[in-house]
CSV table of C-alpha atoms in Angstrom, one decimal:
chain,number,residue,atom,x,y,z
I,1,MET,CA,131.1,132.8,84.0
I,2,SER,CA,134.4,131.1,83.2
I,3,ALA,CA,137.4,133.3,82.5
I,4,ASP,CA,138.6,131.0,79.7
I,5,PRO,CA,136.1,131.3,76.8
I,6,THR,CA,136.8,127.7,75.7
I,7,GLN,CA,135.5,126.5,79.1
I,8,VAL,CA,132.2,128.4,79.0
I,9,LEU,CA,129.3,126.1,79.8
I,10,ALA,CA,127.0,125.5,76.7
I,11,PHE,CA,123.9,126.3,78.7
I,12,GLU,CA,125.0,129.7,80.0
I,13,THR,CA,122.9,132.4,78.5
I,14,ASP,CA,125.5,134.0,76.2
I,15,CYS,CA,127.0,130.8,74.9
I,16,HIS,CA,125.9,129.9,71.4
I,17,ILE,CA,127.5,128.4,68.3
I,18,PHE,CA,129.8,130.8,66.4
I,19,ASP,CA,130.4,132.8,69.7
I,20,GLY,CA,133.7,131.2,70.5
I,21,CYS,CA,132.5,128.9,73.3
I,22,GLY,CA,132.6,125.2,72.9
I,23,PHE,CA,129.9,122.5,73.2
I,24,ALA,CA,132.0,119.3,73.1
I,25,ASP,CA,133.9,120.0,76.3
I,26,VAL,CA,130.7,120.5,78.3
I,27,ALA,CA,128.4,117.9,76.8
I,28,PRO,CA,126.2,116.0,79.2
I,29,GLY,CA,128.2,113.4,81.2
I,30,LEU,CA,128.5,112.0,84.7
I,31,HIS,CA,128.6,115.5,86.2
I,32,SER,CA,125.0,115.9,85.0
I,33,PHE,CA,124.0,113.3,87.6
I,34,LEU,CA,125.7,114.8,90.6
I,35,PHE,CA,123.8,117.2,92.9
I,36,GLU,CA,125.0,119.4,95.8
I,37,PRO,CA,123.4,118.5,99.1
I,38,LEU,CA,120.4,120.6,100.1
I,39,LEU,CA,121.1,119.8,103.7
I,40,GLY,CA,124.5,118.8,105.1
I,41,HIS,CA,127.7,118.5,103.2
I,42,GLN,CA,128.9,116.0,100.5
I,43,ASP,CA,131.6,114.7,102.9
I,44,ASP,CA,129.1,114.1,105.8
I,45,ALA,CA,128.0,110.6,106.6
I,46,VAL,CA,124.4,111.7,106.2
I,47,TYR,CA,123.1,114.5,103.9
I,48,PHE,CA,120.0,115.3,101.8
I,49,ASN,CA,120.1,116.1,98.1
I,50,LYS,CA,117.7,116.6,95.2
I,51,THR,CA,117.2,112.9,94.3
I,52,MET,CA,116.4,112.1,97.9
I,53,LEU,CA,113.8,114.9,98.0
I,54,LEU,CA,112.3,113.6,94.7
I,55,ALA,CA,112.1,110.1,96.1
I,56,LEU,CA,110.4,111.4,99.3
I,57,LEU,CA,108.0,113.5,97.4
I,58,GLY,CA,107.2,110.6,95.1
I,59,SER,CA,106.4,108.4,98.0
I,60,ILE,CA,104.2,111.0,99.5
I,61,ILE,CA,102.4,111.5,96.2
I,62,ILE,CA,101.7,107.7,95.8
I,63,VAL,CA,100.5,107.3,99.4
I,64,GLY,CA,98.4,110.4,99.2
I,65,PHE,CA,96.9,109.5,95.9
I,66,PHE,CA,95.7,106.0,96.9
I,67,TRP,CA,94.7,107.3,100.4
I,68,ALA,CA,92.5,109.9,98.7
I,69,ALA,CA,91.1,107.4,96.2
I,70,PHE,CA,90.3,104.6,98.7
I,71,ALA,CA,89.7,106.3,102.0
I,72,LYS,CA,86.0,106.4,101.4
I,73,PRO,CA,85.4,104.0,98.5
I,74,LYS,CA,82.0,104.1,96.8
I,75,VAL,CA,80.1,101.4,94.9
I,76,VAL,CA,79.9,103.8,92.0
I,77,PRO,CA,83.5,105.1,91.9
I,78,GLY,CA,84.3,108.7,91.3
I,79,LYS,CA,87.0,109.7,88.8
I,80,LEU,CA,89.9,109.5,91.3
I,81,GLN,CA,88.8,106.1,92.6
I,82,MET,CA,88.3,104.9,89.1
I,83,VAL,CA,91.8,105.8,88.0
I,84,ALA,CA,93.3,104.2,91.2
I,85,GLU,CA,91.3,101.0,90.7
I,86,ALA,CA,92.3,100.8,87.1
I,87,GLY,CA,96.0,101.1,88.0
I,88,TYR,CA,95.7,98.7,90.9
I,89,ASP,CA,93.8,96.2,88.8
I,90,PHE,CA,96.2,96.4,85.9
I,91,VAL,CA,99.1,95.4,88.1
I,92,ARG,CA,97.1,92.8,90.0
I,93,ARG,CA,95.6,91.0,87.0
I,94,GLY,CA,98.1,91.9,84.2
I,95,VAL,CA,101.2,91.1,86.2
I,96,VAL,CA,100.7,89.3,89.4
I,97,TYR,CA,97.8,86.9,88.5
I,98,GLU,CA,99.3,86.2,85.0
I,99,THR,CA,102.7,85.3,86.6
I,100,LEU,CA,101.9,83.8,90.0
I,101,GLY,CA,98.2,82.9,89.6
I,102,LYS,CA,95.4,84.2,91.8
I,103,LYS,CA,95.9,81.8,94.8
I,104,GLU,CA,99.6,82.3,95.2
I,105,GLY,CA,99.8,85.8,93.9
I,106,GLU,CA,97.1,87.6,96.0
I,107,LYS,CA,99.4,88.0,99.0
I,108,TYR,CA,102.1,89.7,96.9
I,109,VAL,CA,99.7,92.2,95.2
I,110,PRO,CA,100.4,95.1,97.7
I,111,LEU,CA,104.1,94.7,97.3
I,112,ILE,CA,104.1,94.6,93.5
I,113,VAL,CA,101.6,97.5,93.1
I,114,SER,CA,103.8,99.6,95.5
I,115,LEU,CA,106.9,98.7,93.5
I,116,PHE,CA,105.3,99.5,90.2
I,117,PHE,CA,104.0,102.9,91.1
I,118,PHE,CA,107.1,103.9,93.0
I,119,VAL,CA,109.4,103.0,90.1
I,120,TRP,CA,107.1,104.6,87.6
I,121,ILE,CA,106.9,108.0,89.5
I,122,MET,CA,110.7,107.9,90.1
I,123,ASN,CA,111.1,107.6,86.3
I,124,VAL,CA,108.5,110.3,85.5
I,125,TRP,CA,110.3,113.0,87.4
I,126,SER,CA,112.6,113.1,84.3
I,127,ILE,CA,110.0,115.1,82.4
I,128,ILE,CA,108.5,117.2,85.2
I,129,PRO,CA,109.5,120.8,85.1
I,130,ILE,CA,111.9,121.9,87.8
I,131,ALA,CA,112.5,118.3,88.9
I,132,GLN,CA,113.7,117.1,85.4
I,133,PHE,CA,115.6,114.1,86.7
I,134,PRO,CA,114.8,110.4,86.9
I,135,VAL,CA,115.7,109.3,90.4
I,136,THR,CA,116.3,105.7,89.0
I,137,ALA,CA,119.2,107.1,86.9
I,138,ILE,CA,121.2,107.0,90.2
I,139,ILE,CA,122.2,103.4,90.6
I,140,SER,CA,121.7,103.2,94.3
I,141,TYR,CA,117.9,103.5,94.0
I,142,PRO,CA,117.4,100.6,91.6
I,143,ALA,CA,120.1,98.6,93.6
I,144,VAL,CA,118.1,99.0,96.9
I,145,LEU,CA,114.9,98.0,95.2
I,146,ALA,CA,116.5,95.0,93.5
I,147,GLY,CA,118.1,94.2,96.9
I,148,ILE,CA,114.7,94.1,98.6
I,149,VAL,CA,113.4,91.7,95.9
I,150,TYR,CA,116.5,89.6,96.2
I,151,VAL,CA,116.1,89.2,99.9
I,152,LEU,CA,112.4,88.3,99.4
I,153,TRP,CA,113.3,85.8,96.7
I,154,VAL,CA,116.0,84.0,98.6
I,155,SER,CA,114.1,83.9,101.8
I,156,LEU,CA,111.0,82.5,100.1
I,157,THR,CA,113.1,79.9,98.4
I,158,PHE,CA,114.5,78.6,101.7
I,159,LYS,CA,111.1,78.8,103.4
I,160,ARG,CA,109.3,76.8,100.7
I,161,HIS,CA,112.0,74.2,99.9
I,162,GLY,CA,114.3,74.0,102.9
I,163,PHE,CA,118.1,74.2,102.6
I,164,VAL,CA,118.6,71.2,100.3
I,165,GLY,CA,115.7,72.1,98.1
I,166,ALA,CA,116.8,75.8,97.8
I,167,PHE,CA,120.3,74.7,96.9
I,168,LYS,CA,118.9,72.5,94.1
I,169,ASN,CA,116.6,75.4,93.0
I,170,PHE,CA,119.5,77.9,92.8
I,171,THR,CA,121.9,75.5,91.1
I,172,GLY,CA,119.5,73.8,88.7
I,173,TYR,CA,120.5,70.4,90.1
I,174,ASP,CA,119.8,67.6,87.5
I,175,LYS,CA,121.7,64.3,88.0
I,176,SER,CA,121.0,63.3,84.4
I,177,LEU,CA,123.6,65.8,83.4
I,178,GLY,CA,126.3,63.4,84.5
I,179,GLY,CA,129.9,64.6,84.4
I,180,VAL,CA,129.0,68.3,83.5
I,181,LEU,CA,126.7,68.6,86.5
I,182,PRO,CA,129.4,70.4,88.7
I,183,LEU,CA,130.1,72.9,86.0
I,184,SER,CA,126.4,73.4,85.3
I,185,MET,CA,125.6,73.9,89.0
I,186,THR,CA,128.4,76.4,89.4
I,187,ILE,CA,127.3,78.5,86.4
I,188,GLU,CA,123.6,78.4,87.5
I,189,LEU,CA,124.5,79.4,91.1
I,190,PHE,CA,126.6,82.3,89.9
I,191,SER,CA,123.9,83.3,87.4
I,192,ASN,CA,121.0,83.1,89.9
I,193,LEU,CA,122.6,84.6,93.0
I,194,ILE,CA,124.8,87.3,91.5
I,195,VAL,CA,124.0,88.0,87.8
I,196,ARG,CA,120.2,88.0,88.0
I,197,PRO,CA,119.9,90.6,90.9
I,198,PHE,CA,122.6,92.7,89.3
I,199,THR,CA,120.9,92.8,85.9
I,200,HIS,CA,117.5,93.5,87.6
I,201,ALA,CA,118.9,96.8,89.0
I,202,VAL,CA,121.1,97.7,86.0
I,203,ARG,CA,118.4,97.2,83.4
I,204,LEU,CA,116.3,100.0,85.1
I,205,PHE,CA,119.2,102.2,85.8
I,206,ALA,CA,120.8,102.0,82.3
I,207,ASN,CA,117.6,102.8,80.5
I,208,MET,CA,116.9,105.9,82.7
I,209,PHE,CA,120.5,107.0,82.6
I,210,ALA,CA,120.6,106.8,78.8
I,211,GLY,CA,117.3,108.5,78.3
I,212,HIS,CA,118.1,111.4,80.6
I,213,THR,CA,121.5,111.9,78.9
I,214,LEU,CA,119.8,112.1,75.4
I,215,LEU,CA,117.3,114.6,76.7
I,216,LEU,CA,120.1,116.7,78.2
I,217,LEU,CA,122.1,116.5,75.0
I,218,PHE,CA,119.3,117.7,72.7
I,219,THR,CA,118.0,120.3,75.2
I,220,ILE,CA,121.5,121.9,75.6
I,221,ALA,CA,122.2,121.6,71.9
I,222,THR,CA,118.9,123.5,71.2
I,223,TRP,CA,120.1,126.5,73.2
I,224,TYR,CA,123.7,126.3,72.0
I,225,MET,CA,122.8,126.4,68.3
I,226,LEU,CA,120.3,129.2,68.7
I,227,ASN,CA,122.4,131.7,66.8
I,228,GLY,CA,122.6,132.8,63.1
I,229,ILE,CA,122.2,129.9,60.6
I,230,GLY,CA,122.3,127.6,63.6
I,231,ILE,CA,118.7,128.4,64.4
I,232,ALA,CA,117.7,125.9,61.7
I,233,TYR,CA,119.7,123.2,63.5
I,234,SER,CA,118.3,124.4,66.8
I,235,ALA,CA,114.7,123.8,65.5
I,236,VAL,CA,115.7,120.2,64.6
I,237,SER,CA,117.2,119.7,68.0
I,238,PHE,CA,114.1,121.0,69.7
I,239,THR,CA,112.0,118.7,67.7
I,240,MET,CA,114.1,115.8,69.0
I,241,VAL,CA,113.5,117.1,72.5
I,242,LEU,CA,109.8,116.7,72.0
I,243,VAL,CA,110.2,113.3,70.4
I,244,MET,CA,112.5,112.0,73.1
I,245,THR,CA,110.2,113.3,75.8
I,246,ALA,CA,107.2,111.4,74.3
I,247,PHE,CA,109.4,108.3,73.9
I,248,GLU,CA,110.6,108.7,77.5
I,249,LEU,CA,107.0,108.7,78.7
I,250,PHE,CA,106.6,105.3,77.1
I,251,ILE,CA,109.9,103.9,78.3
I,252,GLN,CA,109.2,105.1,81.9
I,253,ALA,CA,106.1,103.0,82.1
I,254,VAL,CA,107.6,100.0,80.3
I,255,GLN,CA,110.6,99.9,82.7
I,256,ALA,CA,108.3,100.0,85.7
I,257,TYR,CA,106.4,97.2,84.2
I,258,VAL,CA,109.5,95.1,83.4
I,259,PHE,CA,110.9,95.7,86.9
I,260,VAL,CA,107.8,94.2,88.6
I,261,LEU,CA,107.4,91.5,86.0
I,262,LEU,CA,110.9,90.3,86.8
I,263,THR,CA,110.1,90.6,90.5
I,264,CYS,CA,107.1,88.3,89.9
I,265,SER,CA,109.2,85.8,87.9
I,266,PHE,CA,111.7,85.7,90.8
I,267,ILE,CA,108.9,84.9,93.3
I,268,GLN,CA,107.5,82.3,90.9
I,269,GLY,CA,110.9,80.6,90.8
I,270,ALA,CA,111.0,80.6,94.6
I,271,LEU,CA,107.6,79.0,94.9
I,272,ALA,CA,108.0,76.5,92.0
I,273,GLU,CA,108.8,72.9,92.8
I,274,HIS,CA,112.2,71.7,91.7
I,275,HIS,CA,112.1,68.6,89.5
């Protein structure tokens, strides 16, 4: 408990509205996204914290789920196999085939399916009791995933088109542009090699960061206003917690879908012939 009553945290058990403790100074912010290491120390080169644990658990859950579903596949699938097949087929047909086509896309299905379910479960941790945090709200995780896609995209472009063809692909080379061609190529090169991978990561991060902040805000406000006449406001705030949780469930799936859809569009651009 803080000695200064104005600095009491809003989520401490005896801190409510009209009790002399403030909410504004302790509203959710960047500090809500920082976790003490579970192993090691913050200043160490290597340490292990909550988000790393959630990422590891998420990976184990995904691998375990698909392993259990497809270890002994049956002609007439059971419930687990049916759910796994439905999820796999949704990504394969609804994302990969629609974007890349069956012939070109088949080899990328395992990667895209893995990305989709990994991103999705990292998002879903936000509404799981005890965990209650979307791993993708830490920018390093979307950045690494976007970096993997970036390396794949660039390497595929060079492999398919060679150095000159890749350069034209990245710069949008079109000699019919005449005098504005150098400016156009510079803008396209900057947009393709810097802006696109940056926005690929930030789009996922920003949505999860904002959603988690709103959930924190309404959750803490619900407890803070649970006093006297504030109980009525607390009920409204709690209703918003439920609404935001349901909305987050939708956004979590949408953001996983958007991330892999953009991944497929990058691969499509790498494989497409430059005209």
